[in-house]
Amino acid sequence: MAFTLKKASYLFFIISLLFIITISCDTNGINEKQFRTEYYKETQLSNIYDNEISKLNEQLIEATIRLNVITEEFAQQPTLVNLISIRNEWTEMVLVWKQLELYRVGPISSSYIYYRINYWPTNITFINNFIDGTDVINESYIESKGGSAKGISALEYLLFNTDAETTLNSFTTDFNFERRLDYLVSLSQNLITKTQELEALWIAYNPEFISATEVGLDGSQNLVINEMVALLEEIKIYKLGKALGDTNGGAIDINELEAYRSQKSLEIIKANLKSLERSFNGDFAQTPFRIGFDDYLIQLGYESLAIEINNNFINCYTKIDAINNPLIIEVVNSTQNVTDLQTAVTELLVLIKVDMANAIGSTITFNDNDGD
Amino acid sequence: MKLSYSKLKLALLKEISIFPLVVFRIAFGLLLCFSLFRFMYNGWIEDCYTTPLFHFTYQYFNWVTPFETSIMYFIVSVCGLSALFIGLGFLYRISTIVFFLSFTYLELIEKSWYLNHYYFVSLVAFLLICVPAHRRFSLDSRIKSDLQLNTVPNWTIVILKLQLCCVYFFGGIAKLNSDWLLNAQPLKIWLKARVDLPILGSLFEYDITPYLFSWSGMLYDLIIPFLLWTKKTRPIAYVFVVFFHVITYALFNIGMFPWLMIFGSLIFITKQEWQVINNKLFNFQPSKVIQFKNYKTKGFVIPMIIIFFSFQFLFPFRHHLLTDNVFWTENGFRFSWHVMVMEKNGYTEFTVINNDTNERWVEYPSQTLSTIQKKQMSFQPDMIWQYAQFLKEKYTNKEVTNCSIYVTSKVALNGRFSQTFINPKTDLVSLKSVDEIYNYIVPLKD
């Protein structure tokens, strides 16, 4: 049968009409399976926000408030006991923050608030110059300064730079000790402000975050996956690699470790990995909806990949557990243990960056190119 | 032999209406004008040309480098304006030459931005230089009325049809592989990711759907050139063209390619068919011009067409001589119409060893390359070799003159688990030419 132009035209209009209906159909018209997919995605995203981000934001604000209270007490009574209390509170606070660090997405990322909360390495020259200066040190003064002279890392420098007694002297007897104490208190006050700002940003962004279920680059799932990859790269390249000498010809450099003064580098990495694992599995709290990327992979038929990724998380923890001393010591004395951890992180990174991207379909989800 | 050449020559020199050529010229010119200004608007001049610290150039075209940002804007603007002039038929010959040269220059700067349709545009632009597409319904023919033609030799339209058919046909040939036909990959991945699409999305939940899409896509590519070429089937073929490309546009992030094929396929619609459409829809009666003389085809044209298309028909097959798995090694992958045939991702890191001191550095491409460069390099051996050469130069400048460079690379292809890609013990500095790296690719394990 020959197709005439007339028949072809009719066919064309019918197909076009069907297509227009298809692409213009709103979500009210979607079928049960699609509704389930949308519901599933929204549930995963709301799970991330409600049971992880929101809770961590609250915990972080509480931790910074406690830190500030103790810091102000220390300003009144600068004793060794109070200094140790501040150090402990700083550690608790930083381990909360390191679980939240993963979610640097959307307006949270573009606001640069992360740099104001935790920029490392901190610039000790700036900090000492500010302390040695003549400007009045208060929270407004700290607010006016850049991220490299304030936040979590600046606090760590003031609290952990030397042994406890020497540090105590720096707040009680050393040159400019009063201004140093002012700087410490103002830093802790400013940290409350910044964490409250972070929470406010999240409260404003949350509806958009949860509803951005699209598969494109701006979809929240993709934003989170990209941040998972970015954080694993940060652990591998900056939190381990630089200290292992990856960028300086192989010479070990403990000063390149994150939080080496407080000797919390390894615990920070573990906190990062724990939050990554929870995000992957959606395993945030005692909620019936523990939906994560593992379920998404299983839904796509990649159960073995989901298992493999979880095995690699376990492998990372095994390597961490094999490190018996703080990283600052181990990187010098048992370099191989640290290298093993870096290798384990690399293997996990490859699985998430390459295999998971391949399973989900990066041409659709990650690429920003223009064609075939 | 002589007889068939004479027959071919006769067929190619036969006078036919200029109308399809004019329609193609207008559609191509306006679409490419839009495409180039869109390129500027999207900030891709910076992303592609001026921001990267290093460019992946094509073999034998290392001398093609970008200028500073303002000059690149000027070049892209000139390219876009020349496309507009082609569409308007204004200063046609100059415009086609300027467009061909500027577009090809832009395309050759950065290999990581290679797209089949950019190559197609360059080829078509070259062909447009050779044909009198401005001799009707153009500003040129308005200004100089003795230019006007009602008819042109058949070859002026046939070469554009053949070029378009190459894209489809070799695109279809590229799909004749086990991943595509037996495993429905990569469509299995891509369609599952689009289950949220209203109405159509529900189909993607079924296991059979990617197979149907794979097989119908392959058959479409292989058959559509013949359906478009045959008068009886042309109307339904064009309906298929529109339907197929609109669907691919809706499903995939595929940019201008579908529109280029939809508008490009207009070359097949004859004047008589346009008249039918016109009578039904517009009832526009163009005046017939007085044609003083026919367009004269020079003697060398037919042999040149034969040479050009012999190359076009053979070149896409070169990978059969170079590799046993073109998707894995990508040796001979480009310029062969391997359109949307694989999902591939990779990871690379480089280790630089100073052989004099045993010092060691790890180089992460993300610290130097753009996102697209990094992604494309991670699974393309020639780009991995080029990046190693860039690192060698970087370290030579740091007075590390005797170094070895190794790559740790993992690649996942079409849903398989990631595998080691380049032998990690290969000193990339010791490979004197880019072609040598293909000998060090670890074979793909299924």
Coordinates of N, CA and C in Angstrom, one line a residue, chain A residues 131-325:
Chain A
I131 N 44.8 39.8 66.1 CA 44.9 39.9 67.6 C 45.9 40.9 68.0
D132 N 47.0 41.0 67.2 CA 48.0 42.0 67.6 C 47.7 43.5 67.2
G133 N 46.6 43.6 66.5 CA 46.1 44.9 66.0 C 45.5 45.7 67.1
T134 N 44.8 46.8 66.7 CA 44.2 47.7 67.7 C 42.7 47.8 67.6
D135 N 42.1 47.2 66.6 CA 40.7 47.3 66.4 C 40.0 46.5 67.5
V136 N 38.8 47.0 67.9 CA 38.0 46.3 68.9 C 37.6 45.0 68.3
I137 N 37.8 43.9 69.1 CA 37.4 42.6 68.7 C 36.1 42.2 69.3
N138 N 35.1 42.0 68.5 CA 33.8 41.5 68.9 C 33.2 40.8 67.7
E139 N 32.0 40.4 67.8 CA 31.4 39.5 66.8 C 31.3 40.2 65.4
S140 N 31.0 41.5 65.5 CA 30.9 42.3 64.2 C 32.3 42.3 63.6
Y141 N 33.3 42.5 64.4 CA 34.6 42.5 63.8 C 34.9 41.1 63.1
I142 N 34.6 40.0 63.8 CA 34.8 38.7 63.2 C 33.9 38.5 61.9
E143 N 32.7 39.1 62.0 CA 31.8 39.0 60.8 C 32.4 39.6 59.6
S144 N 33.2 40.7 59.8 CA 33.7 41.4 58.7 C 34.9 40.7 58.1
K145 N 35.4 39.7 58.8 CA 36.6 39.0 58.3 C 36.3 37.8 57.4
G146 N 37.2 37.4 56.5 CA 37.0 36.3 55.6 C 37.1 35.0 56.3
G147 N 36.7 33.9 55.6 CA 36.6 32.6 56.2 C 37.9 32.0 56.7
S148 N 39.0 32.5 56.1 CA 40.3 31.9 56.5 C 40.8 32.3 57.9
A149 N 40.1 33.3 58.5 CA 40.5 33.8 59.8 C 39.4 33.6 60.8
K150 N 38.4 32.8 60.5 CA 37.4 32.5 61.5 C 36.8 31.1 61.3
G151 N 35.8 30.8 62.0 CA 35.1 29.5 61.9 C 35.8 28.4 62.7
I152 N 35.5 27.2 62.3 CA 35.9 26.0 63.1 C 37.4 25.9 63.1
S153 N 38.1 26.1 62.0 CA 39.5 25.9 61.9 C 40.3 27.0 62.7
A154 N 39.8 28.2 62.7 CA 40.4 29.3 63.5 C 40.3 29.0 65.0
L155 N 39.1 28.5 65.4 CA 38.9 28.0 66.8 C 39.9 26.9 67.2
E156 N 40.1 26.0 66.2 CA 41.0 24.9 66.5 C 42.4 25.4 66.7
Y157 N 42.8 26.4 65.9 CA 44.2 27.0 66.0 C 44.3 27.6 67.4
L158 N 43.4 28.4 67.8 CA 43.5 29.0 69.1 C 43.5 28.0 70.3
L159 N 42.7 26.9 70.1 CA 42.5 26.0 71.2 C 43.5 24.9 71.3
F160 N 44.1 24.5 70.1 CA 44.9 23.3 70.1 C 46.3 23.5 69.6
N161 N 46.7 24.8 69.3 CA 48.0 25.0 68.7 C 49.2 24.4 69.4
T162 N 49.1 24.4 70.7 CA 50.2 23.9 71.5 C 49.6 23.0 72.6
D163 N 50.4 22.5 73.5 CA 49.9 21.7 74.6 C 49.0 22.5 75.5
A164 N 48.2 21.9 76.3 CA 47.1 22.6 77.1 C 47.6 23.7 77.9
E165 N 48.7 23.5 78.6 CA 49.3 24.5 79.5 C 49.7 25.7 78.8
T166 N 50.5 25.5 77.7 CA 51.0 26.6 76.9 C 49.8 27.4 76.3
T167 N 48.8 26.6 75.8 CA 47.6 27.3 75.3 C 46.9 28.1 76.4
L168 N 46.8 27.6 77.5 CA 46.2 28.3 78.6 C 46.9 29.6 78.9
N169 N 48.3 29.6 78.9 CA 49.1 30.8 79.0 C 48.8 31.8 78.0
S170 N 48.5 31.3 76.8 CA 48.3 32.3 75.7 C 47.0 33.1 76.0
F171 N 46.1 32.5 76.8 CA 44.9 33.3 77.2 C 44.9 33.9 78.6
T172 N 46.1 33.7 79.2 CA 46.1 34.3 80.6 C 47.3 35.2 80.8
T173 N 48.4 34.9 80.3 CA 49.6 35.7 80.6 C 50.4 36.2 79.4
D174 N 50.3 35.5 78.3 CA 51.1 35.9 77.1 C 50.7 37.3 76.6
F175 N 51.6 37.9 75.8 CA 51.4 39.2 75.2 C 50.0 39.2 74.5
N176 N 49.2 40.2 74.7 CA 47.9 40.3 74.1 C 46.9 39.2 74.4
F177 N 47.1 38.6 75.6 CA 46.2 37.5 76.0 C 44.7 37.9 76.0
E178 N 44.5 39.2 76.4 CA 43.0 39.6 76.5 C 42.4 39.6 75.1
R179 N 43.2 40.2 74.2 CA 42.6 40.3 72.8 C 42.5 38.9 72.2
R180 N 43.4 38.0 72.6 CA 43.3 36.6 72.1 C 42.0 35.9 72.7
L181 N 41.7 36.2 73.9 CA 40.5 35.7 74.6 C 39.3 36.3 73.9
D182 N 39.3 37.6 73.6 CA 38.2 38.3 72.9 C 38.0 37.6 71.5
Y183 N 39.1 37.3 70.9 CA 39.0 36.7 69.5 C 38.3 35.3 69.6
L184 N 38.7 34.6 70.7 CA 38.1 33.2 70.9 C 36.6 33.3 71.1
V185 N 36.2 34.2 72.0 CA 34.8 34.3 72.4 C 34.0 34.8 71.1
S186 N 34.6 35.8 70.4 CA 33.9 36.3 69.2 C 33.7 35.3 68.1
L187 N 34.8 34.4 68.0 CA 34.7 33.3 67.0 C 33.5 32.4 67.3
S188 N 33.4 32.1 68.6 CA 32.4 31.1 69.0 C 31.0 31.7 68.8
Q189 N 30.9 33.1 69.1 CA 29.6 33.8 68.9 C 29.3 33.8 67.4
N190 N 30.3 34.1 66.6 CA 30.0 34.2 65.2 C 29.6 32.8 64.6
L191 N 30.2 31.8 65.2 CA 29.8 30.4 64.7 C 28.4 30.1 64.9
I192 N 27.8 30.6 66.0 CA 26.4 30.4 66.3 C 25.6 31.1 65.1
T193 N 26.0 32.4 64.9 CA 25.3 33.1 63.8 C 25.3 32.4 62.5
K194 N 26.5 31.9 62.2 CA 26.7 31.2 60.9 C 25.9 29.9 60.8
T195 N 25.9 29.2 61.8 CA 25.1 27.9 61.8 C 23.6 28.2 61.7
Q196 N 23.2 29.3 62.4 CA 21.8 29.7 62.3 C 21.4 30.1 60.9
E197 N 22.4 30.8 60.3 CA 22.2 31.3 58.9 C 22.1 30.0 58.0
L198 N 22.9 29.1 58.3 CA 22.9 27.8 57.4 C 21.5 27.1 57.6
E199 N 21.0 27.1 58.8 CA 19.7 26.4 59.0 C 18.6 27.2 58.3
A200 N 18.7 28.6 58.4 CA 17.7 29.4 57.7 C 17.7 29.2 56.2
L201 N 18.9 29.1 55.6 CA 19.1 28.8 54.2 C 18.4 27.5 53.8
W202 N 18.6 26.5 54.7 CA 18.1 25.2 54.4 C 16.5 25.2 54.5
I203 N 16.0 25.9 55.5 CA 14.6 26.0 55.7 C 13.9 26.6 54.4
A204 N 14.6 27.6 53.9 CA 14.1 28.3 52.7 C 14.2 27.4 51.5
Y205 N 15.3 26.6 51.4 CA 15.6 25.8 50.2 C 14.9 24.5 50.2
N206 N 14.5 24.0 51.4 CA 14.0 22.7 51.5 C 12.8 22.3 50.6
P207 N 11.8 23.2 50.4 CA 10.7 22.8 49.5 C 11.2 22.6 48.1
E208 N 12.1 23.4 47.7 CA 12.7 23.2 46.3 C 13.5 21.9 46.2
F209 N 14.3 21.7 47.3 CA 15.1 20.5 47.3 C 14.3 19.2 47.2
I210 N 13.2 19.2 48.0 CA 12.4 18.0 48.0 C 11.6 17.8 46.7
S211 N 11.2 18.9 46.1 CA 10.4 18.8 44.9 C 11.2 18.6 43.6
A212 N 12.5 18.9 43.7 CA 13.3 18.8 42.4 C 13.7 17.3 42.1
T213 N 12.6 16.6 41.7 CA 12.8 15.2 41.4 C 13.2 14.9 40.0
E214 N 13.4 15.9 39.2 CA 13.8 15.7 37.8 C 15.1 15.0 37.6
V215 N 15.3 14.4 36.5 CA 16.6 13.6 36.3 C 17.7 14.5 35.8
G216 N 17.4 15.7 35.4 CA 18.4 16.6 34.8 C 19.5 17.0 35.9
L217 N 20.3 17.9 35.4 CA 21.5 18.4 36.2 C 21.0 19.0 37.5
D218 N 19.8 19.7 37.5 CA 19.4 20.4 38.7 C 18.6 19.6 39.6
G219 N 18.3 18.3 39.3 CA 17.6 17.4 40.1 C 18.4 17.2 41.4
S220 N 17.6 17.2 42.6 CA 18.3 17.1 43.9 C 19.1 15.8 44.0
Q221 N 18.6 14.7 43.5 CA 19.3 13.4 43.5 C 20.7 13.6 42.9
N222 N 20.8 14.3 41.8 CA 22.1 14.5 41.1 C 23.0 15.4 41.9
L223 N 22.3 16.4 42.5 CA 23.1 17.4 43.3 C 23.8 16.6 44.5
V224 N 23.0 15.7 45.1 CA 23.6 15.0 46.2 C 24.7 14.0 45.7
I225 N 24.4 13.3 44.6 CA 25.4 12.4 44.1 C 26.7 13.1 43.8
N226 N 26.6 14.3 43.1 CA 27.8 15.1 42.8 C 28.5 15.5 44.0
E227 N 27.8 15.8 45.1 CA 28.5 16.1 46.4 C 29.1 14.9 47.0
M228 N 28.5 13.8 46.9 CA 29.1 12.5 47.4 C 30.5 12.3 46.7
V229 N 30.5 12.5 45.4 CA 31.7 12.4 44.6 C 32.7 13.4 45.1
A230 N 32.3 14.7 45.2 CA 33.1 15.8 45.6 C 33.8 15.5 47.0
L231 N 33.0 15.0 47.9 CA 33.5 14.8 49.3 C 34.5 13.7 49.3
L232 N 34.2 12.6 48.5 CA 35.2 11.5 48.5 C 36.5 12.0 47.8
E233 N 36.4 12.8 46.8 CA 37.6 13.4 46.2 C 38.4 14.2 47.2
E234 N 37.6 15.0 48.0 CA 38.3 15.9 48.9 C 39.0 15.0 50.0
I235 N 38.4 13.9 50.4 CA 39.0 13.0 51.4 C 40.3 12.5 50.8
K236 N 40.2 12.0 49.6 CA 41.3 11.3 48.9 C 42.5 12.3 48.6
I237 N 42.1 13.5 48.0 CA 43.1 14.4 47.5 C 43.7 15.3 48.6
Y238 N 42.8 15.9 49.4 CA 43.2 16.9 50.4 C 43.3 16.4 51.8
K239 N 42.4 15.5 52.2 CA 42.4 15.1 53.6 C 43.5 14.0 53.9
L240 N 43.9 13.3 52.8 CA 44.9 12.2 52.9 C 46.1 12.5 52.0
G241 N 45.7 12.7 50.7 CA 46.8 12.8 49.7 C 47.8 13.9 49.9
K242 N 47.5 15.0 50.3 CA 48.5 16.1 50.5 C 49.4 15.8 51.6
A243 N 48.9 15.2 52.7 CA 49.8 14.8 53.8 C 50.7 13.7 53.4
L244 N 50.2 12.8 52.5 CA 51.0 11.7 52.1 C 52.1 12.1 51.0
G245 N 52.0 13.4 50.7 CA 53.1 13.9 49.8 C 52.7 13.8 48.3
D246 N 51.4 13.6 48.0 CA 51.0 13.5 46.6 C 51.3 14.7 45.8
T247 N 51.4 15.8 46.4 CA 51.6 17.1 45.6 C 53.0 17.7 45.8
N248 N 53.8 17.0 46.6 CA 55.1 17.6 46.8 C 56.3 16.7 46.6
G249 N 56.1 15.7 45.8 CA 57.2 14.8 45.4 C 57.3 13.6 46.4
G250 N 56.3 13.4 47.2 CA 56.3 12.2 48.1 C 56.7 12.5 49.5
A251 N 57.0 13.7 49.9 CA 57.5 14.0 51.2 C 56.2 14.1 52.2
I252 N 56.3 13.4 53.2 CA 55.2 13.4 54.2 C 55.1 14.8 54.8
D253 N 53.9 15.3 54.9 CA 53.7 16.7 55.5 C 52.5 16.7 56.4
I254 N 52.7 16.6 57.7 CA 51.6 16.5 58.6 C 50.8 17.8 58.7
N255 N 51.4 18.9 58.3 CA 50.7 20.2 58.4 C 49.6 20.3 57.3
E256 N 49.6 19.3 56.4 CA 48.6 19.3 55.4 C 47.3 18.6 55.8
L257 N 47.4 17.9 56.9 CA 46.2 17.2 57.4 C 45.1 18.2 57.9
E258 N 43.9 17.8 57.7 CA 42.8 18.7 58.3 C 42.8 18.4 59.8
A259 N 42.7 19.5 60.5 CA 42.6 19.4 62.0 C 43.7 18.6 62.7
Y260 N 44.9 18.8 62.1 CA 46.0 18.1 62.7 C 46.4 18.6 64.1
R261 N 46.1 19.8 64.4 CA 46.4 20.4 65.8 C 45.6 19.7 66.8
S262 N 44.3 19.4 66.5 CA 43.5 18.7 67.5 C 43.6 17.2 67.4
Q263 N 44.3 16.7 66.4 CA 44.5 15.3 66.2 C 43.2 14.6 65.9
K264 N 42.3 15.3 65.3 CA 41.0 14.7 65.0 C 40.8 14.4 63.5
S265 N 41.9 14.4 62.7 CA 41.8 14.2 61.3 C 41.1 12.9 60.9
L266 N 41.5 11.8 61.6 CA 40.9 10.5 61.3 C 39.4 10.4 61.6
E267 N 39.1 11.0 62.8 CA 37.7 11.0 63.2 C 36.8 11.8 62.3
I268 N 37.4 12.9 61.8 CA 36.7 13.7 60.8 C 36.4 12.9 59.5
I269 N 37.4 12.2 59.1 CA 37.2 11.4 57.8 C 36.1 10.3 58.1
K270 N 36.2 9.7 59.3 CA 35.2 8.7 59.6 C 33.8 9.3 59.6
A271 N 33.7 10.5 60.2 CA 32.4 11.2 60.2 C 31.9 11.5 58.8
N272 N 32.8 11.9 57.9 CA 32.4 12.2 56.5 C 31.9 10.9 55.9
L273 N 32.7 9.8 56.1 CA 32.3 8.5 55.5 C 30.9 8.0 56.0
K274 N 30.7 8.2 57.3 CA 29.5 7.7 57.9 C 28.3 8.5 57.3
S275 N 28.5 9.8 57.1 CA 27.3 10.5 56.5 C 27.1 10.1 55.0
L276 N 28.2 9.8 54.4 CA 28.1 9.3 53.0 C 27.4 8.0 52.9
E277 N 27.7 7.1 53.8 CA 27.1 5.8 53.9 C 25.6 5.9 54.2
R278 N 25.3 6.8 55.2 CA 23.9 7.0 55.5 C 23.1 7.6 54.3
S279 N 23.7 8.5 53.6 CA 23.1 9.1 52.5 C 22.8 8.0 51.4
F280 N 23.8 7.2 51.2 CA 23.7 6.2 50.1 C 22.6 5.2 50.5
N281 N 22.5 4.8 51.8 CA 21.5 3.8 52.2 C 20.2 4.4 52.6
G282 N 20.1 5.7 52.8 CA 19.0 6.4 53.3 C 18.7 6.0 54.8
D283 N 19.8 5.6 55.4 CA 19.6 5.0 56.8 C 19.8 6.0 57.8
F284 N 18.9 7.0 57.9 CA 19.1 8.1 58.8 C 18.6 8.0 60.2
A285 N 17.4 7.5 60.3 CA 16.8 7.4 61.6 C 15.7 6.3 61.7
Q286 N 15.1 6.2 62.8 CA 14.1 5.1 62.9 C 12.8 5.5 62.2
T287 N 12.9 5.5 60.9 CA 11.7 5.9 60.1 C 11.4 4.7 59.2
P288 N 10.1 4.6 58.9 CA 9.7 3.4 58.0 C 10.3 3.6 56.5
F289 N 10.7 4.9 56.2 CA 11.1 5.1 54.8 C 12.6 5.3 54.8
R290 N 13.3 4.2 54.8 CA 14.8 4.2 54.7 C 15.2 4.1 53.3
I291 N 14.8 5.0 52.5 CA 15.0 4.9 51.1 C 16.3 5.7 50.7
G292 N 17.2 5.0 50.0 CA 18.4 5.7 49.6 C 18.8 5.3 48.2
F293 N 20.0 5.7 47.8 CA 20.5 5.4 46.5 C 20.6 3.9 46.2
D294 N 20.9 3.1 47.3 CA 21.0 1.7 47.2 C 19.7 1.1 46.6
D295 N 18.5 1.6 47.2 CA 17.2 1.1 46.7 C 17.0 1.5 45.2
Y296 N 17.5 2.7 44.9 CA 17.3 3.2 43.5 C 18.1 2.3 42.6
L297 N 19.3 1.9 43.0 CA 20.2 1.0 42.2 C 19.5 -0.4 42.0
I298 N 18.9 -0.8 43.1 CA 18.2 -2.1 43.1 C 17.0 -2.1 42.2
Q299 N 16.3 -0.9 42.3 CA 15.2 -0.8 41.4 C 15.6 -0.8 39.9
L300 N 16.8 -0.3 39.6 CA 17.3 -0.3 38.2 C 17.9 -1.6 37.8
G301 N 18.0 -2.6 38.8 CA 18.6 -3.9 38.5 C 20.0 -4.0 38.8
Y302 N 20.6 -3.1 39.6 CA 22.0 -3.2 40.0 C 22.2 -3.5 41.4
E303 N 21.6 -4.5 41.9 CA 21.7 -4.9 43.3 C 23.2 -5.2 43.7
S304 N 23.9 -5.9 42.7 CA 25.3 -6.3 43.1 C 26.1 -5.0 43.2
L305 N 25.8 -4.0 42.5 CA 26.6 -2.7 42.7 C 26.3 -2.1 44.0
A306 N 25.0 -2.1 44.4 CA 24.7 -1.6 45.7 C 25.4 -2.3 46.8
I307 N 25.5 -3.7 46.7 CA 26.2 -4.5 47.7 C 27.7 -4.2 47.7
E308 N 28.2 -4.0 46.5 CA 29.6 -3.7 46.3 C 30.0 -2.4 47.0
I309 N 29.1 -1.4 46.8 CA 29.4 -0.1 47.4 C 29.4 -0.2 48.9
N310 N 28.4 -0.9 49.4 CA 28.3 -1.1 50.9 C 29.5 -1.8 51.4
N311 N 30.0 -2.8 50.7 CA 31.2 -3.6 51.1 C 32.4 -2.6 51.1
N312 N 32.4 -1.7 50.2 CA 33.6 -0.8 50.1 C 33.5 0.2 51.3
F313 N 32.3 0.6 51.7 CA 32.2 1.4 53.0 C 32.8 0.6 54.1
I314 N 32.5 -0.7 54.2 CA 33.0 -1.5 55.3 C 34.5 -1.6 55.2
N315 N 35.0 -1.7 54.0 CA 36.5 -1.8 53.7 C 37.2 -0.5 54.2
C316 N 36.5 0.6 54.0 CA 37.1 1.9 54.4 C 37.2 1.9 56.0
Y317 N 36.1 1.5 56.6 CA 36.1 1.5 58.1 C 37.2 0.5 58.6
T318 N 37.4 -0.6 57.9 CA 38.4 -1.6 58.4 C 39.8 -0.9 58.3
K319 N 40.0 -0.2 57.2 CA 41.3 0.5 57.1 C 41.4 1.6 58.2
I320 N 40.3 2.3 58.5 CA 40.4 3.3 59.5 C 40.7 2.6 60.9
D321 N 40.0 1.5 61.1 CA 40.3 0.8 62.4 C 41.7 0.3 62.5
A322 N 42.3 0.0 61.4 CA 43.7 -0.5 61.4 C 44.7 0.6 61.8
I323 N 44.2 1.8 61.8 CA 45.0 3.0 62.2 C 44.8 3.2 63.7
N324 N 45.8 2.9 64.5 CA 45.7 2.9 65.9 C 46.0 4.2 66.6
N325 N 46.7 5.1 65.9 CA 47.1 6.4 66.4 C 46.5 7.5 65.7

